[in-house]
Coordinates of N, CA, C and O and ligand atoms in Angstrom, one line a residue:
M1 N 0.8 -1.2 0.0 CA 0.0 0.0 0.0 C 0.9 1.2 0.0 O 1.9 1.3 0.7
T2 N 0.5 2.2 -0.8 CA 1.3 3.5 -0.7 C 0.5 4.5 0.1 O -0.7 4.7 -0.1
T3 N 1.2 5.1 1.1 CA 0.6 6.3 1.7 C 1.2 7.5 1.0 O 2.1 7.3 0.2
N4 N 0.7 8.6 1.2 CA 1.1 9.7 0.4 C 1.9 10.8 1.1 O 1.9 12.0 0.7
R5 N 2.5 10.4 2.3 CA 3.2 11.4 3.0 C 4.7 11.0 3.2 O 4.9 9.8 3.3
T6 N 5.6 11.9 3.2 CA 6.9 11.6 3.6 C 7.4 12.7 4.5 O 6.7 13.7 4.8
F7 N 8.6 12.5 5.0 CA 9.2 13.5 6.0 C 10.6 13.9 5.4 O 11.4 13.0 5.0
T8 N 10.9 15.2 5.6 CA 12.2 15.7 5.2 C 12.8 16.6 6.2 O 12.0 17.2 7.0
M9 N 14.1 16.8 6.2 CA 14.7 17.9 6.9 C 15.6 18.6 6.0 O 16.3 17.9 5.2
I10 N 15.7 19.9 6.0 CA 16.8 20.6 5.4 C 17.9 20.6 6.5 O 17.6 21.0 7.7
K11 N 19.0 20.0 6.2 CA 20.0 19.8 7.2 C 20.8 21.0 7.4 O 20.7 22.0 6.7
P12 N 21.7 21.0 8.5 CA 22.4 22.3 8.8 C 23.2 22.9 7.7 O 23.2 24.1 7.6
D13 N 23.8 22.1 6.8 CA 24.6 22.7 5.7 C 23.6 23.4 4.7 O 24.0 24.5 4.2
G14 N 22.4 22.9 4.5 CA 21.5 23.5 3.6 C 21.1 24.9 4.1 O 21.0 25.9 3.3
I15 N 20.8 25.0 5.4 CA 20.5 26.3 6.0 C 21.7 27.2 6.0 O 21.6 28.4 5.5
E16 N 22.8 26.7 6.5 CA 24.0 27.5 6.6 C 24.5 28.1 5.3 O 24.9 29.3 5.2
N17 N 24.3 27.3 4.2 CA 24.7 27.8 2.9 C 23.7 28.6 2.2 O 23.9 29.1 1.0
G18 N 22.6 28.9 2.8 CA 21.6 29.8 2.3 C 20.6 29.2 1.3 O 20.0 29.9 0.5
Y19 N 20.5 27.8 1.3 CA 19.7 27.1 0.3 C 18.3 26.8 0.8 O 17.6 26.1 0.0
S20 N 17.9 27.2 2.0 CA 16.6 26.7 2.5 C 15.4 27.1 1.5 O 14.6 26.3 1.2
G21 N 15.5 28.3 1.1 CA 14.4 28.8 0.2 C 14.4 28.1 -1.1 O 13.4 27.6 -1.6
A22 N 15.6 27.9 -1.7 CA 15.7 27.2 -3.0 C 15.3 25.8 -2.9 O 14.6 25.2 -3.8
I23 N 15.6 25.1 -1.8 CA 15.3 23.7 -1.6 C 13.8 23.6 -1.4 O 13.1 22.7 -2.1
L24 N 13.1 24.5 -0.6 CA 11.7 24.4 -0.5 C 11.0 24.7 -1.8 O 10.0 24.0 -2.2
D25 N 11.5 25.6 -2.6 CA 10.9 25.9 -3.9 C 11.0 24.7 -4.8 O 10.0 24.4 -5.5
H26 N 12.1 24.1 -4.8 CA 12.4 22.9 -5.6 C 11.3 21.8 -5.2 O 10.7 21.2 -6.1
I27 N 11.1 21.6 -3.9 CA 10.2 20.6 -3.4 C 8.7 20.9 -3.9 O 8.0 20.1 -4.3
L28 N 8.4 22.2 -3.7 CA 7.0 22.6 -4.1 C 6.8 22.5 -5.6 O 5.7 22.1 -6.0
K29 N 7.8 22.9 -6.3 CA 7.7 22.8 -7.8 C 7.6 21.4 -8.3 O 7.0 21.1 -9.4
A30 N 8.1 20.5 -7.5 CA 8.0 19.0 -7.8 C 6.6 18.5 -7.5 O 6.3 17.3 -7.7
G31 N 5.7 19.3 -6.9 CA 4.3 18.9 -6.7 C 4.0 18.4 -5.2 O 2.9 18.0 -5.0
F32 N 5.0 18.6 -4.3 CA 4.7 18.3 -2.9 C 4.0 19.4 -2.2 O 4.3 20.6 -2.5
K33 N 3.1 19.0 -1.3 CA 2.4 20.0 -0.5 C 3.0 20.0 0.9 O 3.2 18.9 1.4
I34 N 3.2 21.1 1.5 CA 3.7 21.1 2.9 C 2.5 20.9 3.9 O 1.5 21.7 3.8
I35 N 2.6 19.9 4.7 CA 1.6 19.6 5.7 C 1.9 20.2 7.1 O 1.1 20.6 7.9
A36 N 3.2 20.2 7.4 CA 3.7 20.7 8.7 C 5.1 21.1 8.5 O 5.9 20.5 7.8
M37 N 5.6 22.2 9.1 CA 7.0 22.7 9.0 C 7.4 23.4 10.2 O 6.7 24.2 10.8
K38 N 8.7 23.1 10.6 CA 9.2 23.6 11.8 C 10.7 23.9 11.7 O 11.5 23.1 11.2
Y39 N 11.1 25.2 12.0 CA 12.5 25.5 12.1 C 13.0 25.3 13.5 O 12.4 25.9 14.4
T40 N 13.9 24.4 13.6 CA 14.3 24.1 15.0 C 15.8 23.6 15.0 O 16.5 23.7 14.0
R41 N 16.2 23.1 16.1 CA 17.6 22.6 16.2 C 17.6 21.4 17.1 O 17.0 21.3 18.1
L42 N 18.3 20.4 16.6 CA 18.4 19.1 17.3 C 19.6 19.2 18.3 O 20.6 19.8 18.0
S43 N 19.3 18.6 19.5 CA 20.4 18.5 20.5 C 21.2 17.2 20.1 O 20.7 16.4 19.3
P44 N 22.4 17.0 20.6 CA 23.1 15.7 20.3 C 22.2 14.5 20.7 O 22.2 13.5 20.1
E45 N 21.4 14.7 21.8 CA 20.6 13.6 22.3 C 19.4 13.3 21.3 O 19.2 12.2 20.9
T46 N 18.8 14.4 20.8 CA 17.6 14.1 19.9 C 18.1 13.7 18.5 O 17.5 12.9 17.9
A47 N 19.3 14.2 18.1 CA 19.9 13.8 16.8 C 20.2 12.3 16.9 O 20.0 11.5 16.0
G48 N 20.8 11.9 18.1 CA 21.1 10.5 18.3 C 19.9 9.6 18.2 O 19.9 8.5 17.7
Q49 N 18.8 10.1 18.8 CA 17.5 9.3 18.8 C 17.0 9.2 17.4 O 16.6 8.1 16.9
F50 N 17.0 10.3 16.6 CA 16.5 10.3 15.3 C 17.2 9.3 14.4 O 16.6 8.6 13.6
Y51 N 18.6 9.3 14.6 CA 19.4 8.4 13.7 C 19.8 7.1 14.4 O 20.8 6.4 14.0
A52 N 19.0 6.7 15.4 CA 19.4 5.5 16.2 C 19.5 4.3 15.3 O 20.3 3.4 15.6
I53 N 18.8 4.2 14.2 CA 18.9 3.1 13.2 C 20.3 2.9 12.7 O 20.7 1.9 12.3
H54 N 21.1 4.0 12.7 CA 22.5 4.0 12.2 C 23.5 3.8 13.3 O 24.7 4.0 13.0
K55 N 23.1 3.5 14.5 CA 24.0 3.5 15.7 C 25.2 2.6 15.5 O 26.3 3.0 16.0
E56 N 25.1 1.6 14.7 CA 26.3 0.7 14.6 C 27.2 1.1 13.4 O 28.2 0.5 13.1
R57 N 26.8 2.1 12.6 CA 27.6 2.5 11.5 C 28.7 3.4 11.8 O 28.6 4.2 12.8
P58 N 29.8 3.3 11.1 CA 31.1 4.0 11.5 C 30.9 5.5 11.6 O 31.6 6.2 12.3
F59 N 30.0 6.0 10.8 CA 29.8 7.5 10.7 C 28.8 8.0 11.7 O 28.5 9.2 11.7
Y60 N 28.2 7.2 12.6 CA 27.1 7.6 13.4 C 27.5 8.8 14.3 O 26.8 9.8 14.4
K61 N 28.7 8.7 15.0 CA 29.0 9.8 15.9 C 29.2 11.1 15.2 O 28.7 12.2 15.7
D62 N 29.9 11.1 14.1 CA 30.0 12.3 13.3 C 28.7 12.8 12.8 O 28.5 14.1 12.8
L63 N 27.8 11.9 12.4 CA 26.5 12.3 11.9 C 25.7 13.0 13.0 O 25.1 14.1 12.7
V64 N 25.7 12.5 14.2 CA 25.0 13.1 15.3 C 25.6 14.5 15.6 O 24.8 15.4 15.8
S65 N 26.9 14.6 15.6 CA 27.5 15.8 15.9 C 27.2 16.9 14.8 O 26.8 18.0 15.1
Y66 N 27.2 16.4 13.6 CA 26.9 17.3 12.4 C 25.5 17.8 12.5 O 25.1 18.9 12.3
M67 N 24.5 16.8 12.7 CA 23.1 17.1 12.7 C 22.7 18.0 13.8 O 21.6 18.6 13.8
S68 N 23.5 18.1 14.9 CA 23.2 19.0 16.0 C 24.0 20.3 16.0 O 24.0 21.1 16.9
S69 N 24.7 20.5 14.8 CA 25.7 21.6 14.8 C 25.0 23.0 14.4 O 25.6 24.0 14.4
G70 N 23.7 22.9 13.9 CA 23.1 24.1 13.5 C 21.6 23.9 13.3 O 21.2 22.7 13.4
P71 N 20.8 24.9 13.0 CA 19.4 24.7 12.8 C 19.0 23.8 11.6 O 19.8 23.7 10.7
I72 N 17.9 23.2 11.7 CA 17.3 22.4 10.6 C 15.9 22.9 10.4 O 15.3 23.6 11.2
V73 N 15.3 22.5 9.2 CA 13.9 22.7 9.0 C 13.3 21.3 8.8 O 13.7 20.5 7.9
A74 N 12.3 20.9 9.6 CA 11.6 19.6 9.6 C 10.3 19.8 8.9 O 9.6 20.8 9.2
V75 N 10.0 19.0 7.9 CA 8.8 19.1 7.1 C 8.1 17.8 6.8 O 8.7 16.8 6.4
I76 N 6.8 17.8 7.0 CA 6.0 16.7 6.5 C 5.4 17.1 5.2 O 4.8 18.2 5.0
L77 N 5.5 16.2 4.2 CA 5.1 16.5 2.8 C 4.1 15.5 2.3 O 4.1 14.4 2.7
E78 N 3.2 16.0 1.4 CA 2.2 15.2 0.9 C 2.2 15.2 -0.7 O 2.4 16.3 -1.3
K79 N 2.1 14.1 -1.2 CA 2.0 13.9 -2.7 C 1.7 12.4 -3.0 O 2.0 11.6 -2.2
E80 N 1.1 12.2 -4.1 CA 1.0 10.8 -4.5 C 2.3 10.1 -4.6 O 3.3 10.7 -5.1
N81 N 2.5 8.9 -4.0 CA 3.7 8.2 -4.1 C 4.9 9.0 -3.5 O 6.0 9.0 -4.0
A82 N 4.6 9.6 -2.3 CA 5.5 10.6 -1.8 C 6.9 10.1 -1.4 O 7.9 10.8 -1.8
V83 N 7.0 9.0 -0.8 CA 8.3 8.5 -0.3 C 9.2 8.3 -1.5 O 10.3 8.8 -1.5
E84 N 8.7 7.5 -2.4 CA 9.6 7.2 -3.6 C 9.9 8.4 -4.4 O 11.1 8.6 -4.8
D85 N 8.9 9.2 -4.7 CA 9.1 10.4 -5.6 C 10.1 11.4 -4.9 O 10.9 12.0 -5.6
F86 N 10.0 11.5 -3.6 CA 10.9 12.4 -2.9 C 12.3 11.9 -2.9 O 13.3 12.7 -3.2
R87 N 12.5 10.6 -2.7 CA 13.9 10.0 -2.9 C 14.4 10.3 -4.3 O 15.6 10.5 -4.4
T88 N 13.6 10.2 -5.3 CA 14.0 10.5 -6.6 C 14.5 12.0 -6.8 O 15.6 12.2 -7.4
I89 N 13.7 12.9 -6.2 CA 14.1 14.3 -6.4 C 15.3 14.8 -5.5 O 16.0 15.7 -5.8
I90 N 15.6 14.0 -4.5 CA 16.8 14.4 -3.7 C 18.1 13.8 -4.2 O 19.1 14.4 -4.1
G91 N 18.0 12.6 -4.8 CA 19.2 12.0 -5.4 C 20.0 11.1 -4.4 O 19.6 11.0 -3.3
A92 N 21.1 10.6 -4.9 CA 21.9 9.6 -4.1 C 22.4 10.3 -2.8 O 22.7 11.5 -2.8
T93 N 22.7 9.5 -1.8 CA 23.3 10.0 -0.5 C 24.5 10.8 -0.8 O 24.7 11.8 -0.2
D94 N 25.4 10.3 -1.6 CA 26.7 10.9 -2.0 C 26.4 11.9 -3.1 O 26.1 11.5 -4.2
P95 N 26.5 13.2 -2.9 CA 26.2 14.2 -4.0 C 27.0 14.0 -5.2 O 26.5 14.3 -6.3
T96 N 28.2 13.4 -5.1 CA 29.0 13.2 -6.3 C 28.4 12.1 -7.2 O 28.7 12.0 -8.4
K97 N 27.5 11.3 -6.6 CA 26.8 10.2 -7.3 C 25.4 10.6 -7.7 O 24.7 9.8 -8.3
A98 N 24.9 11.7 -7.2 CA 23.5 12.1 -7.4 C 23.3 12.5 -8.8 O 24.1 13.2 -9.4
A99 N 22.1 12.2 -9.3 CA 21.8 12.6 -10.7 C 21.7 14.1 -10.9 O 21.3 14.8 -9.9
D100 N 22.0 14.5 -12.1 CA 21.8 16.0 -12.4 C 20.4 16.5 -12.1 O 19.4 15.8 -12.4
G101 N 20.4 17.7 -11.6 CA 19.1 18.3 -11.3 C 18.4 17.9 -10.0 O 17.4 18.4 -9.6
T102 N 19.1 16.9 -9.3 CA 18.5 16.5 -7.9 C 19.0 17.5 -6.9 O 20.0 18.3 -7.1
I103 N 18.2 17.6 -5.8 CA 18.5 18.5 -4.7 C 20.0 18.3 -4.2 O 20.7 19.3 -4.0
R104 N 20.3 17.1 -4.0 CA 21.7 16.9 -3.4 C 22.8 17.2 -4.5 O 23.8 17.8 -4.1
K105 N 22.5 17.0 -5.7 CA 23.5 17.4 -6.7 C 23.6 18.9 -6.8 O 24.7 19.4 -6.9
L106 N 22.5 19.6 -6.6 CA 22.5 21.0 -6.7 C 23.1 21.7 -5.5 O 23.8 22.7 -5.6
Y107 N 22.8 21.2 -4.3 CA 23.0 21.9 -3.1 C 23.8 21.3 -2.0 O 24.2 21.9 -1.0
A108 N 24.1 20.0 -2.1 CA 24.9 19.3 -1.1 C 26.4 19.5 -1.2 O 26.9 19.7 -2.3
K109 N 27.1 19.3 -0.1 CA 28.5 19.6 -0.1 C 29.3 18.3 0.0 O 30.4 18.2 -0.4
S110 N 28.8 17.3 0.7 CA 29.5 16.0 1.0 C 28.5 14.9 1.3 O 27.3 15.1 1.4
I111 N 29.0 13.7 1.4 CA 28.2 12.6 1.7 C 27.5 12.7 3.1 O 26.4 12.3 3.3
E112 N 28.2 13.4 4.0 CA 27.6 13.7 5.3 C 26.7 14.9 5.3 O 25.5 14.9 5.6
A113 N 27.3 16.0 4.8 CA 26.5 17.3 4.8 C 25.8 17.3 3.4 O 26.2 18.0 2.5
N114 N 24.7 16.6 3.3 CA 24.1 16.3 2.0 C 22.7 17.0 1.9 O 21.8 16.5 1.2
A115 N 22.6 18.2 2.5 CA 21.5 19.1 2.3 C 20.1 18.7 2.8 O 19.4 19.6 3.4
V116 N 19.7 17.5 2.6 CA 18.4 17.1 3.0 C 18.3 15.6 3.4 O 19.1 14.8 3.0
H117 N 17.3 15.4 4.3 CA 16.9 14.0 4.6 C 15.7 13.6 3.8 O 14.9 14.5 3.5
G118 N 15.5 12.4 3.6 CA 14.3 11.9 3.0 C 14.0 10.5 3.5 O 14.8 9.6 3.5
S119 N 12.7 10.3 4.0 CA 12.4 9.0 4.6 C 12.5 7.9 3.5 O 12.3 8.2 2.3
D120 N 12.8 6.7 4.0 CA 13.1 5.6 3.1 C 11.9 4.6 3.0 O 12.0 3.7 2.2
S121 N 10.8 4.8 3.7 CA 9.7 3.9 3.7 C 8.5 4.7 4.3 O 8.6 5.7 5.0
N122 N 7.3 4.2 4.0 CA 6.1 4.8 4.5 C 6.1 4.7 6.1 O 5.7 5.6 6.8
E123 N 6.6 3.5 6.5 CA 6.6 3.3 8.0 C 7.6 4.4 8.6 O 7.2 5.0 9.6
N124 N 8.7 4.5 8.1 CA 9.7 5.5 8.7 C 9.2 6.9 8.5 O 9.5 7.8 9.3
A125 N 8.5 7.2 7.4 CA 8.0 8.5 7.2 C 7.0 8.9 8.3 O 7.1 10.0 8.9
A126 N 6.2 8.0 8.8 CA 5.3 8.2 9.9 C 6.0 8.4 11.2 O 5.8 9.3 12.0
I127 N 7.0 7.5 11.4 CA 7.8 7.5 12.7 C 8.5 8.9 12.7 O 8.5 9.6 13.8
E128 N 9.2 9.3 11.6 CA 10.0 10.5 11.6 C 9.1 11.7 11.7 O 9.5 12.7 12.4
G129 N 8.0 11.7 11.1 CA 7.1 12.9 11.2 C 6.6 13.0 12.6 O 6.6 14.1 13.2
N130 N 6.2 11.9 13.2 CA 5.7 11.9 14.6 C 6.8 12.4 15.6 O 6.5 12.9 16.7
F131 N 8.1 12.1 15.2 CA 9.2 12.5 16.1 C 9.2 14.1 16.2 O 9.6 14.6 17.3
F132 N 8.9 14.8 15.2 CA 8.9 16.2 15.2 C 7.6 16.9 15.5 O 7.6 18.1 15.9
F133 N 6.5 16.3 15.1 CA 5.2 17.0 15.2 C 4.2 16.1 15.9 O 4.0 14.9 15.7
S134 N 3.4 16.8 16.8 CA 2.3 16.1 17.5 C 1.1 16.2 16.6 O 1.0 17.0 15.6
M135 N 0.1 15.4 16.9 CA -1.1 15.3 16.0 C -1.7 16.7 15.9 O -2.3 17.1 14.9
L136 N -1.7 17.5 17.0 CA -2.4 18.8 17.0 C -1.7 19.8 16.0 O -2.4 20.7 15.6
E137 N -0.5 19.5 15.7 CA 0.2 20.5 14.8 C 0.0 20.2 13.4 O 0.4 20.9 12.5
R138 N -0.7 19.1 13.1 CA -0.8 18.7 11.7 C -2.3 18.8 11.3 O -3.2 18.9 12.1
F139 N -2.5 18.7 10.0 CA -3.9 18.7 9.5 C -4.0 17.7 8.3 O -2.9 17.3 7.9
Ligands
IDP1 P1 20.1 8.7 3.1 O1 20.0 10.0 3.8 O2 20.3 8.8 1.6 O3 18.8 7.8 3.3 P2 21.5 6.9 4.9 O4 22.3 5.7 4.4 O5 20.2 6.6 5.5 O6 21.3 7.9 3.6 O7 22.4 7.7 5.9 C1 21.9 8.7 6.7 C2 22.8 9.9 6.7 O8 24.0 9.6 7.2 C3 23.1 10.4 5.3 O9 22.1 11.2 4.7 C4 24.4 11.2 5.5 O10 24.1 12.5 6.1 C5 25.1 10.3 6.5 N1 26.0 9.3 5.9 C6 25.6 8.2 5.2 N2 26.7 7.5 4.7 C7 27.7 8.2 5.2 C8 29.1 8.0 5.1 O11 29.6 7.0 4.4 N3 30.0 8.9 5.7 C9 29.5 10.0 6.4 N4 28.1 10.2 6.5 C10 27.3 9.3 5.9
MG2 MG1 18.2 7.0 5.1

């Protein structure tokens, strides 16, 4: 079954490099609708919880430190086939391998500081959206 929502963050490098407006514009022009949006900052503890699935990976500590190094924008998005289509418009994790015209190709700096997060499944989209937004904040 496909649900039609996904979750994204504009990561600290995207904000720091002044790309938050361009990235949101790119997302909206691709047909996604914003359901909820929050400008906030992760603590090392909350970044660690968010990325707990990667706890055993060698880059986990650096990732947690990087993701708590500056503000982020957390967004719940809606579109038909949202999870898959969003992964397509952001491109590969490593921006040097991302397809032309994708958000990571256009705006990311490195495999770690790669401008945006995108949920990898419907289940994780719901978990990640709930991590940042309570039911009352959404419609
Ligand atoms: P994804 O964001 O494309 O789904 P994941 O494999 O889920 O990629 O990794 C989560 C995040 O961890 C990436 O977006 C990136 O910020 C970071 N990351 C992934 N692989 C590496 C790596 O090899 N070195 C450093 N950071 C990495
Ligand atoms: Mg992932």
